[in-house]
Short mmCIF file of C-alpha atoms in Angstrom, two decimals:
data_model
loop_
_atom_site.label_atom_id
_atom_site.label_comp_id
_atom_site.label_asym_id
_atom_site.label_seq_id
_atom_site.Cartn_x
_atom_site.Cartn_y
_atom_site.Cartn_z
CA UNK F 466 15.00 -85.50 -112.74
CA UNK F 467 15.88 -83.22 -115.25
CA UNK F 468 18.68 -81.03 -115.72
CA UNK F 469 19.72 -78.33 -118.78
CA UNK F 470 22.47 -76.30 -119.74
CA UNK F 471 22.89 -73.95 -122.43
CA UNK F 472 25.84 -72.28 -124.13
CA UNK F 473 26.43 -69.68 -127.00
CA UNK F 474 30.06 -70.46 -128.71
CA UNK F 475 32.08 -68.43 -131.51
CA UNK F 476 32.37 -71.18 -134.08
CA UNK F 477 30.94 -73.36 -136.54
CA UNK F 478 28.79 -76.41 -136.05
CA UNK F 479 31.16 -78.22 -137.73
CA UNK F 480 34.05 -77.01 -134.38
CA UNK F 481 31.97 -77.86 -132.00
CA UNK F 482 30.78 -81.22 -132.92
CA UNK F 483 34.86 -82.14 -133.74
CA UNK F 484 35.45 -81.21 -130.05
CA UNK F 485 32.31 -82.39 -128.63
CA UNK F 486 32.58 -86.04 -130.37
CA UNK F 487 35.94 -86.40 -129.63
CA UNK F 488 35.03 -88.15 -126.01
CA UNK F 489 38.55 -89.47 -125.06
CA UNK F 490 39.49 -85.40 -124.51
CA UNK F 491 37.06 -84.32 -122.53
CA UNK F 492 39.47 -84.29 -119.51
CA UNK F 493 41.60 -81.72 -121.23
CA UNK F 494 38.58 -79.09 -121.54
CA UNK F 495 35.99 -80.14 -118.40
CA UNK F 496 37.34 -80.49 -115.17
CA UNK F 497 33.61 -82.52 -114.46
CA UNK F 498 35.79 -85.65 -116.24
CA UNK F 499 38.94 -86.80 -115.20
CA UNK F 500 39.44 -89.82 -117.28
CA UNK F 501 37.82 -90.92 -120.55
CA UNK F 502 38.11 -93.75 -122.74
CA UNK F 503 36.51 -95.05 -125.97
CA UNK F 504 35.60 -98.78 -125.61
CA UNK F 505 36.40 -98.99 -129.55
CA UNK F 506 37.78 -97.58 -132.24
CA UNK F 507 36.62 -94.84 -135.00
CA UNK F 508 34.46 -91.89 -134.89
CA UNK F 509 31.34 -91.87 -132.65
CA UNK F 510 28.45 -93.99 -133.85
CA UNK F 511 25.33 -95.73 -132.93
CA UNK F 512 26.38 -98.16 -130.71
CA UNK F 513 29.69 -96.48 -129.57
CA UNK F 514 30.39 -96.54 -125.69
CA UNK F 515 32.87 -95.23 -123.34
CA UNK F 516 33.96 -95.16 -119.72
CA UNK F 517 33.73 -92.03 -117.79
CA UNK F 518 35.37 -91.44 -114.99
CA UNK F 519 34.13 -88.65 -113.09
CA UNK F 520 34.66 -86.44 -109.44
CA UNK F 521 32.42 -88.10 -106.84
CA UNK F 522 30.52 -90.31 -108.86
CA UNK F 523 31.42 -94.27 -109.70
CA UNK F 524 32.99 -94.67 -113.59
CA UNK F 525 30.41 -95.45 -115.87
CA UNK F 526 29.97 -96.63 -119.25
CA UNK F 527 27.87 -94.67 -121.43
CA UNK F 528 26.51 -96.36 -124.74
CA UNK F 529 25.24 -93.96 -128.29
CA UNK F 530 21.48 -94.38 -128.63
CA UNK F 531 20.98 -91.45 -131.05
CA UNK F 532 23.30 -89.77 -132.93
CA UNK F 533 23.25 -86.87 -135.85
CA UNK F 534 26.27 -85.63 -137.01
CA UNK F 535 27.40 -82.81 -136.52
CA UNK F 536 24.13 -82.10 -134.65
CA UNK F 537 23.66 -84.39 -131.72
CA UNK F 538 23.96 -87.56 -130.07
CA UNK F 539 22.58 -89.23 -126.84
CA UNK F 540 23.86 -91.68 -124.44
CA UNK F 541 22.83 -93.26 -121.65
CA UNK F 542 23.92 -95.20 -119.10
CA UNK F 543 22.23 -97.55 -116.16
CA UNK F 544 23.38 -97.51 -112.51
CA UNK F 545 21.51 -99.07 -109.41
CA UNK F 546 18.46 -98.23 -109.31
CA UNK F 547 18.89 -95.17 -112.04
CA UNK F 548 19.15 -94.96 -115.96
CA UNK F 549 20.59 -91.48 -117.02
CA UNK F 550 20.80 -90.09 -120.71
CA UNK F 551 22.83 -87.82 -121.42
CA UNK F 552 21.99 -85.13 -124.30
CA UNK F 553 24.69 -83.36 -126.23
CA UNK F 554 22.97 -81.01 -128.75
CA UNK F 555 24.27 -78.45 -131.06
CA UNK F 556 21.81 -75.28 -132.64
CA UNK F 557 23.85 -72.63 -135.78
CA UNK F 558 23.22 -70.08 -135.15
CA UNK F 559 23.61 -66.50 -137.12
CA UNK F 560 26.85 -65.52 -137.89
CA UNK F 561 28.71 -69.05 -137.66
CA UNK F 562 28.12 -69.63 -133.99
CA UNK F 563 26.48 -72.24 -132.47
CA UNK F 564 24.81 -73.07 -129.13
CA UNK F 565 25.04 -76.14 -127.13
CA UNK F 566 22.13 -77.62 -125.09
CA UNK F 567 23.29 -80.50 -122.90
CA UNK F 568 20.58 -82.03 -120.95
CA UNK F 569 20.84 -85.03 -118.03
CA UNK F 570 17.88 -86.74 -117.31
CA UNK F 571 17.33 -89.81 -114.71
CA UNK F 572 14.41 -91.78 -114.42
CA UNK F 573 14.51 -94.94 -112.37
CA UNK F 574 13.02 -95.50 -108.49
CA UNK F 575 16.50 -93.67 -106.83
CA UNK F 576 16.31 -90.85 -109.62
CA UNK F 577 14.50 -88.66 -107.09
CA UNK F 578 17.28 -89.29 -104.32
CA UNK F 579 19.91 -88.68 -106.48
CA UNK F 580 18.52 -85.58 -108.10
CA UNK F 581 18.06 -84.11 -104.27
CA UNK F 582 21.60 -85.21 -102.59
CA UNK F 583 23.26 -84.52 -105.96
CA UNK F 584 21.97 -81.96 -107.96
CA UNK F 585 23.86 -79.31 -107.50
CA UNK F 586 27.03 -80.94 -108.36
CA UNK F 587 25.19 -82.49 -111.59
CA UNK F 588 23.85 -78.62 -112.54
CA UNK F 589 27.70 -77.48 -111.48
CA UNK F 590 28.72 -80.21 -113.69
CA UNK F 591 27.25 -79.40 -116.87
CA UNK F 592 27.80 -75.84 -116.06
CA UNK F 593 31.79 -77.00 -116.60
CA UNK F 594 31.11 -78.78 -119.68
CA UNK F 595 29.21 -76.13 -121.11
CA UNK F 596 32.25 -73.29 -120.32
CA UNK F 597 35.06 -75.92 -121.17
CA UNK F 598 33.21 -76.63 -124.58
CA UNK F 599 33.08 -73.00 -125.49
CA UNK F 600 36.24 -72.20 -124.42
CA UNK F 601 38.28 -75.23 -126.27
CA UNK F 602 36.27 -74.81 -129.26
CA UNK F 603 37.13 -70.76 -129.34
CA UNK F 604 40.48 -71.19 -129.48
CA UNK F 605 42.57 -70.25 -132.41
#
């Protein structure tokens, strides 16, 4: 299962990936995370996990498998029977704005039953993260 969401936002790469990278605030900006907390100290790295705590889903920890600054990272995290990455991408566009492309894809034998019974609320999700990005990172 795959799942994409795309946002155009009035600032700088540079904004966005402060805000973006700065996991332990997410709850302030996306309502899709209630509770968020680095597992160690200093800026987001290779390596770097955290626990998310989320509406309707079990807390998971999510663990940096790629990451570009200020242009992307991925992380992914494994569940029973499902392994989903999580991709957090950021495009400049003309003019000093950027766009964000997050992207959640499962794999894993449940992937296909959890993409049916919860798909909507993952597309509703990253629907929130997307608006809450652009609108934190917008601000004066």
């Amino acid at each position: 299962m795959r799942f994409t969401e795309s946002v155009e936002i009035a600032a700088d790469v540079d904004r966005v990936w402060a805000v973006q990278s700065d996991v332990e605030r997410w709850p302030e900006w996306t309502p899709s995370v209630t509770a968020a907390r680095r597992l160690e100290p200093g800026p987001l790295v290779l390596g770097s996990t955290a626990r998310l705590e989320q509406p309707r889903l079990r807390p998971a920890v999510w663990r940096v498998t790629e990451i570009e600054p200020p242009y992307a990272f991925v992380w992914e995290s494994a569940g029973p029977g499902v392994r989903s990455r999580g991709e957090h991408r950021l495009v400049p566009l003309e003019d000093g704005r950027t766009r964000a492309e997050l992207v959640l894809a499962q794999t894993g034998p449940l992937a296909w039953l959890i993409g049916l019974l919860g798909g909507s609320m993952v597309r509703r999700y990253l629907r929130q993260e997307a608006d809450g990005l652009r609108r934190r990172c917008e601000q004066n």
